[in-house]
mmCIF file with all atom_site columns, C-alpha atoms in Angstrom:
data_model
loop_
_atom_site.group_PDB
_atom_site.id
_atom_site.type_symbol
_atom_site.label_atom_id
_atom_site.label_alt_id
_atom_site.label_comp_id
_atom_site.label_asym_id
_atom_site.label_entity_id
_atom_site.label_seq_id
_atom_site.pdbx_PDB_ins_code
_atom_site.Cartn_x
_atom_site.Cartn_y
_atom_site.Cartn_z
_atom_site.occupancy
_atom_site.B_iso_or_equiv
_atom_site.pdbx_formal_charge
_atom_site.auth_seq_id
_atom_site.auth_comp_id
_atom_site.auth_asym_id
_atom_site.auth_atom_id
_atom_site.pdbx_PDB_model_num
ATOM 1   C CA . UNK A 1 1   ? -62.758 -121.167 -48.556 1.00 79.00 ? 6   UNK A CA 1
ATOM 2   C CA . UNK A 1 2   ? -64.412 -118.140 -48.805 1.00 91.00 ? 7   UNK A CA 1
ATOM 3   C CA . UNK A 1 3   ? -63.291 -114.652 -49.914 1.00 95.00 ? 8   UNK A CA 1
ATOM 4   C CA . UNK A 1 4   ? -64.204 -111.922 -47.568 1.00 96.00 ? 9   UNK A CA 1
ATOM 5   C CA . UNK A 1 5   ? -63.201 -107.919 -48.300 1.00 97.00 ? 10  UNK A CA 1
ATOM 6   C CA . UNK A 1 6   ? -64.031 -105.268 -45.427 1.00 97.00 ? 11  UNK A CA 1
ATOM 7   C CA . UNK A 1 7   ? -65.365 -101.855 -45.831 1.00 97.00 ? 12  UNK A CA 1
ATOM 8   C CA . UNK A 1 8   ? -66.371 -98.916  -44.025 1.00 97.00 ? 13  UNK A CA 1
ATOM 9   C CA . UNK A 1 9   ? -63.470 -97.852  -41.597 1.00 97.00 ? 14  UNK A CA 1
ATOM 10  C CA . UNK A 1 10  ? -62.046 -94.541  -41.047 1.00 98.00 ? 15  UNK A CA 1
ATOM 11  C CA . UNK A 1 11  ? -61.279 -91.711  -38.925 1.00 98.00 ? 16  UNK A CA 1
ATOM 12  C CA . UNK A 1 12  ? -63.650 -90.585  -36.282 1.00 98.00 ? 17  UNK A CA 1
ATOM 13  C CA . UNK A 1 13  ? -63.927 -88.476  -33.777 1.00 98.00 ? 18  UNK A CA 1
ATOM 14  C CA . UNK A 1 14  ? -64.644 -90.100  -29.651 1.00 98.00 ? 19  UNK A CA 1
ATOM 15  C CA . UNK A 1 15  ? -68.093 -90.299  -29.341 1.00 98.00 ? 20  UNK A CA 1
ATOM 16  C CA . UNK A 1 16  ? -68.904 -91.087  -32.829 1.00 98.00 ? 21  UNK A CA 1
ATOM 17  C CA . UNK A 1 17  ? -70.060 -93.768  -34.956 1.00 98.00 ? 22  UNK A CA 1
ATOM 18  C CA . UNK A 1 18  ? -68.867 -96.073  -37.823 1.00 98.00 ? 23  UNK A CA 1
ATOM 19  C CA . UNK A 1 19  ? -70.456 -98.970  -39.380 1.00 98.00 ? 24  UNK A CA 1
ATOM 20  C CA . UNK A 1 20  ? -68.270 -101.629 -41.119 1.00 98.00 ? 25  UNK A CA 1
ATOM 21  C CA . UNK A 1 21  ? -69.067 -104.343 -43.592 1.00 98.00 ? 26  UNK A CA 1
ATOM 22  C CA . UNK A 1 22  ? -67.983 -107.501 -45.237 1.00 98.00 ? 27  UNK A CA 1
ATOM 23  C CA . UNK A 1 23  ? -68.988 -108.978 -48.294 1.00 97.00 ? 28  UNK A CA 1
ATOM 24  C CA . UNK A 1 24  ? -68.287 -112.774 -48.727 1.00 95.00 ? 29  UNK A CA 1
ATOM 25  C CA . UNK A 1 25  ? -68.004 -114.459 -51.819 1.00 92.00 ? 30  UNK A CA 1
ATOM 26  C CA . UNK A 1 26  ? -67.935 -118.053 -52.725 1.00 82.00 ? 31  UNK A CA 1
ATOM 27  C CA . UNK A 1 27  ? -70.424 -121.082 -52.168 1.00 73.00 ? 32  UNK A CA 1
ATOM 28  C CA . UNK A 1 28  ? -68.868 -122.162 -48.963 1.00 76.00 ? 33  UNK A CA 1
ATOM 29  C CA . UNK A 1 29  ? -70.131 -118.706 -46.943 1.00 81.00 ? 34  UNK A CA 1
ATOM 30  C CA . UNK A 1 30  ? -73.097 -120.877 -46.242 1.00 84.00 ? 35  UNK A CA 1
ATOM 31  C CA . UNK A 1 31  ? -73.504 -122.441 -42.399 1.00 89.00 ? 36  UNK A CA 1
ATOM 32  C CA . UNK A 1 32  ? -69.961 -120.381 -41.560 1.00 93.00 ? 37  UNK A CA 1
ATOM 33  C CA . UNK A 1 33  ? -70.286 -117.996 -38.452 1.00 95.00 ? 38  UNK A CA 1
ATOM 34  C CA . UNK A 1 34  ? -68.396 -114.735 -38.808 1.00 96.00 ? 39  UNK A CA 1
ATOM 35  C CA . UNK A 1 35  ? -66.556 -112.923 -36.402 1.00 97.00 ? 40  UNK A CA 1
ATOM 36  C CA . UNK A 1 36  ? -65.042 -109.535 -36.016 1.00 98.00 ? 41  UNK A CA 1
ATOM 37  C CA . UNK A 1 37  ? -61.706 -109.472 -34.967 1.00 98.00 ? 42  UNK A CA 1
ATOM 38  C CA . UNK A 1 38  ? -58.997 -106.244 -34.156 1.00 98.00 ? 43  UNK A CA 1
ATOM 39  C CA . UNK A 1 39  ? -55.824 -106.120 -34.066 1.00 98.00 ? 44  UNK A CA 1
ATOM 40  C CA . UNK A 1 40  ? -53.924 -102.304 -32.468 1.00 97.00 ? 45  UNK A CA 1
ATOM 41  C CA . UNK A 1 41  ? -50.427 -101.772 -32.907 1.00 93.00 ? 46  UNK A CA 1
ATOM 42  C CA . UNK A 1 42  ? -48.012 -103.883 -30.471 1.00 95.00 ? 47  UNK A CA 1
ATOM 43  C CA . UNK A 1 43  ? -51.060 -106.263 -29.929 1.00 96.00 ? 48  UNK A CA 1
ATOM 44  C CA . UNK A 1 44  ? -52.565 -109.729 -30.289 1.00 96.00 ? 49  UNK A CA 1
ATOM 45  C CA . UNK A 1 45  ? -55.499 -110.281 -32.865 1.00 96.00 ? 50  UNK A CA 1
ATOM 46  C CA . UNK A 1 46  ? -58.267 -110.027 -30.441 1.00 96.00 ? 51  UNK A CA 1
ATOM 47  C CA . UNK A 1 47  ? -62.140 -111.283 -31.343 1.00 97.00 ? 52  UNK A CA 1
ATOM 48  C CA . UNK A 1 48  ? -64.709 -108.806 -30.313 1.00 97.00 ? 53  UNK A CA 1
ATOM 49  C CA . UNK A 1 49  ? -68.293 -110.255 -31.942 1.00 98.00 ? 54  UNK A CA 1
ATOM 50  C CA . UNK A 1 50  ? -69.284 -113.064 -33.557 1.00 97.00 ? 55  UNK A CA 1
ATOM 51  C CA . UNK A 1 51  ? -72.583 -114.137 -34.739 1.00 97.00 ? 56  UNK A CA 1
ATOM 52  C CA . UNK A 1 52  ? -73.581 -117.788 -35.827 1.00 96.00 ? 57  UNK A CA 1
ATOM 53  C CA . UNK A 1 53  ? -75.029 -118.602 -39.667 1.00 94.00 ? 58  UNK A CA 1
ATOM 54  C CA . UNK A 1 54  ? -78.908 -118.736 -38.100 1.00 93.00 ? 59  UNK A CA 1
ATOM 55  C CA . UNK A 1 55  ? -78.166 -115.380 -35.866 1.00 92.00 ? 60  UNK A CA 1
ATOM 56  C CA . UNK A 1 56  ? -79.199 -117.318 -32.834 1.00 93.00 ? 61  UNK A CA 1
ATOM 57  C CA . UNK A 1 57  ? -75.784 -117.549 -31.354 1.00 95.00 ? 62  UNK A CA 1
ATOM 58  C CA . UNK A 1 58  ? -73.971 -114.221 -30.691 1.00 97.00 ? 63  UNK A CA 1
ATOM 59  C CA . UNK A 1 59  ? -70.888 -113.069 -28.795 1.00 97.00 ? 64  UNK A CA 1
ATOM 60  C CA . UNK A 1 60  ? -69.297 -109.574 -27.124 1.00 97.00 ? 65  UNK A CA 1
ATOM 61  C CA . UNK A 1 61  ? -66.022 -109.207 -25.808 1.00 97.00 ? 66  UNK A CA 1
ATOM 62  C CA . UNK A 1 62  ? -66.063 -106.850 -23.019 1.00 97.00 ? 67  UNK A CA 1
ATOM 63  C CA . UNK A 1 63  ? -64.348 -104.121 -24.034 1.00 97.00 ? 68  UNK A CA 1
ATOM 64  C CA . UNK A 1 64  ? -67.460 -103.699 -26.800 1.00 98.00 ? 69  UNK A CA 1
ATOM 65  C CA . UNK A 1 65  ? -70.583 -105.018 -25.706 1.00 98.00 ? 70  UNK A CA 1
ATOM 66  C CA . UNK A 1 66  ? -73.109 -102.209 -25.401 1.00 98.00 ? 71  UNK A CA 1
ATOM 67  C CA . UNK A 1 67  ? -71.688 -100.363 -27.844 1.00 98.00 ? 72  UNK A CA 1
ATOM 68  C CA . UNK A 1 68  ? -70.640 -102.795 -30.761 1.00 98.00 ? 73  UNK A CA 1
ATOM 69  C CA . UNK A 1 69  ? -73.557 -104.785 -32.632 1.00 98.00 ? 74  UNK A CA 1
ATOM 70  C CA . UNK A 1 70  ? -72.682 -107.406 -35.307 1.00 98.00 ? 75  UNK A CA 1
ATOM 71  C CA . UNK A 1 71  ? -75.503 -108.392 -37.753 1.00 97.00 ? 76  UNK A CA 1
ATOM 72  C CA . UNK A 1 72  ? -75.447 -110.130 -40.945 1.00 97.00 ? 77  UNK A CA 1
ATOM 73  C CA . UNK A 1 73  ? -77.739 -111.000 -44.307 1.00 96.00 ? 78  UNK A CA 1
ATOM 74  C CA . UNK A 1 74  ? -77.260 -113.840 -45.297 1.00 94.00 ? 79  UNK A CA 1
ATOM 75  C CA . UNK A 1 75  ? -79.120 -112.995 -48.397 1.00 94.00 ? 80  UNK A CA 1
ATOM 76  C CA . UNK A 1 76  ? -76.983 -110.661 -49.432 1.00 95.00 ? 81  UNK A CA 1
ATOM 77  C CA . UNK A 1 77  ? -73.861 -112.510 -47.929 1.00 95.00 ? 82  UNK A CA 1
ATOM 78  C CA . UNK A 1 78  ? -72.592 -109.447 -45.785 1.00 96.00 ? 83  UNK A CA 1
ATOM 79  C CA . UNK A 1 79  ? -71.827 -109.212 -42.123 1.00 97.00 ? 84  UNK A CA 1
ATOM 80  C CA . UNK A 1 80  ? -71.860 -105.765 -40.232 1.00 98.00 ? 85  UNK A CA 1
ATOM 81  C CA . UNK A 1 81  ? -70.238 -104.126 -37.374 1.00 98.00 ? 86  UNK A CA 1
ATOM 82  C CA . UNK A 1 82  ? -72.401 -101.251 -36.178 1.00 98.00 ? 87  UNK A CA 1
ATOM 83  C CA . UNK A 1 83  ? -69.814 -99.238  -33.865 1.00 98.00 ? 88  UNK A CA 1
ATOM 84  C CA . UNK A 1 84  ? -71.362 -96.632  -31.538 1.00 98.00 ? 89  UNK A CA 1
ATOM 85  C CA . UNK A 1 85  ? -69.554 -94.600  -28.603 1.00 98.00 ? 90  UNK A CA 1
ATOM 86  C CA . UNK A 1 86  ? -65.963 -95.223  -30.551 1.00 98.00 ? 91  UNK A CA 1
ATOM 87  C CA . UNK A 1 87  ? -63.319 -94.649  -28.055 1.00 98.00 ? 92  UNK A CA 1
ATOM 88  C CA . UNK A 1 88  ? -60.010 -93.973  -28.664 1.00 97.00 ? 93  UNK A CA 1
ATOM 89  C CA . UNK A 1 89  ? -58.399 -97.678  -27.264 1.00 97.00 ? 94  UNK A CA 1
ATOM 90  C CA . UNK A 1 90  ? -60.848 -98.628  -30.336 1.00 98.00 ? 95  UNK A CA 1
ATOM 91  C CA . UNK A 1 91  ? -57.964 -97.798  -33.045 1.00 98.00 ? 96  UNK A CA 1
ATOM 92  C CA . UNK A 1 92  ? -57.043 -100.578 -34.695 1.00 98.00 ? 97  UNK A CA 1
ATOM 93  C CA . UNK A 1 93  ? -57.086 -102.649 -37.729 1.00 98.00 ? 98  UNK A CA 1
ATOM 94  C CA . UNK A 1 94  ? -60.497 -104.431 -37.662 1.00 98.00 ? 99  UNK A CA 1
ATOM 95  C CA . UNK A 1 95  ? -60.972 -108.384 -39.565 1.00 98.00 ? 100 UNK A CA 1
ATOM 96  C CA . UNK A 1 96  ? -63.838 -110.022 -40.471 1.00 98.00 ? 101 UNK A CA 1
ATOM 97  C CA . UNK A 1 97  ? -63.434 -113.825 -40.629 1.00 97.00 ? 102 UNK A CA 1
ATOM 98  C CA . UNK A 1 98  ? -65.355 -116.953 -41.368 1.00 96.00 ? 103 UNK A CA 1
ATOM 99  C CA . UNK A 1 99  ? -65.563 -120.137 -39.524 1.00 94.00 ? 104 UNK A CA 1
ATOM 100 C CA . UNK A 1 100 ? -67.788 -123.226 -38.306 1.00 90.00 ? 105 UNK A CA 1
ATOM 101 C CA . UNK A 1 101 ? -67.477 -123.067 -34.630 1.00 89.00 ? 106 UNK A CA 1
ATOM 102 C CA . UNK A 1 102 ? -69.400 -120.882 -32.331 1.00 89.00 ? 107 UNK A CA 1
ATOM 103 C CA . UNK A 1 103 ? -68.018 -121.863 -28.868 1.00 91.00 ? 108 UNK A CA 1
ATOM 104 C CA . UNK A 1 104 ? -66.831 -118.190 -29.025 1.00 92.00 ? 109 UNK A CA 1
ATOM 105 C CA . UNK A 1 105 ? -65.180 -118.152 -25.348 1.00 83.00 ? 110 UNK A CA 1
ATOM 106 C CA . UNK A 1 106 ? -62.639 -120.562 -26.474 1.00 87.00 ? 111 UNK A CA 1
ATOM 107 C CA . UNK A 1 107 ? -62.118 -119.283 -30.212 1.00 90.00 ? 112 UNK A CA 1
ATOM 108 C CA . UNK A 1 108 ? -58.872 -118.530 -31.264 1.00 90.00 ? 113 UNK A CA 1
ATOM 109 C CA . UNK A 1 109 ? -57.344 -116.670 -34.784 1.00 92.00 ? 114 UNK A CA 1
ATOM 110 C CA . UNK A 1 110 ? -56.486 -120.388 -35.944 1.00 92.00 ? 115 UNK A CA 1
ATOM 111 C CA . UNK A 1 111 ? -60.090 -121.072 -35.361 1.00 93.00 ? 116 UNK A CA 1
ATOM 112 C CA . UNK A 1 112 ? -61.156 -119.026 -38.610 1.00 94.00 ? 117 UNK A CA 1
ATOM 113 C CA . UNK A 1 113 ? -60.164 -120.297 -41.498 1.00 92.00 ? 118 UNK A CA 1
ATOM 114 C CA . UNK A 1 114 ? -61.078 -116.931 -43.961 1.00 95.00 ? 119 UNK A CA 1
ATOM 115 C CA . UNK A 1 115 ? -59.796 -113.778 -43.309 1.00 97.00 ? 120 UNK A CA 1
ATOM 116 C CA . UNK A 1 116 ? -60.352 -110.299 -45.189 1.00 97.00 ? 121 UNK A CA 1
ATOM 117 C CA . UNK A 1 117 ? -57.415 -108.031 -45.614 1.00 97.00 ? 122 UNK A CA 1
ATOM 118 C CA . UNK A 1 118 ? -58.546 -105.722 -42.787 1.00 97.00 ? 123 UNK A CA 1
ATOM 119 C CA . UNK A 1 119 ? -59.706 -102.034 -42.921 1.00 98.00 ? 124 UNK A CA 1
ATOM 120 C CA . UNK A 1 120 ? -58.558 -99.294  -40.708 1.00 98.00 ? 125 UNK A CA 1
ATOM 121 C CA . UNK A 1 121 ? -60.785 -97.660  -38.035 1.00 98.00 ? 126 UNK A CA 1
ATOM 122 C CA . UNK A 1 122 ? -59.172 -94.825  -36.112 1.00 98.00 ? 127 UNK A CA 1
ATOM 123 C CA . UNK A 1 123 ? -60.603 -93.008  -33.214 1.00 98.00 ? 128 UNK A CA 1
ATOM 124 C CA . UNK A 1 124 ? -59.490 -89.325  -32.228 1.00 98.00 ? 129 UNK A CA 1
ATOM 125 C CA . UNK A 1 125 ? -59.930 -88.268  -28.505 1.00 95.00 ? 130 UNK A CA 1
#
């Protein structure tokens, strides 16, 4: 497995910005696609963007594409969520998570087998 630990969230105001990171650790990071994943109070776990190792494959849910962009450096072993035009239905608890399969329309949590321990991203209308 790998170890993955998210930074970067906080409190922001609608109409602002926020960019979140997570830094992986351990060998196995390599060939893994990362996702972004959120999870709001009284909700499901929901995936939102995903990239594949090479960067050629990418997915948007709907609710974020436009405004979300997920990038990563592999070099550096760190996967970003650059969040523009927050919202306030983007509060939530936001995961980063590694897996091997990048048929992102039919992805599921169970689908990722690291997690990090989540990092809080509130938006204020």
């Amino acid at each position: 497995q790998v170890q993955l630990v998210e930074s970067g969230g906080g409190s922001v105001q609608a109409g602002g910005s926020l960019r979140l990171s997570c830094a992986a650790s351990g060998r196995t990071f390599s060939g893994q696609a990362m996702a972004w994943f959120r999870q709001a109070p009284g909700k499901e776990r929901e995936l939102i963007a995903g990239m594949s190792w090479s960067g050629g494959s990418t997915y948007y849910a709907d609710s974020v594409k436009g405004r979300f962009i997920i990038s990563r450096d592999n070099t550096k072993k760190t996967v970003y969520l650059q969040m523009n035009s927050l919202k306030p239905e983007d509060t939530a608890i936001y995961f980063c998570a590694a897996g091997f399969r990048t048929t992102w329309g039919t992805l599921r949590v169970s689908d990722f087998g690291s997690w990090g321990q989540g990092t809080q991203v509130t938006v204020s209308s």
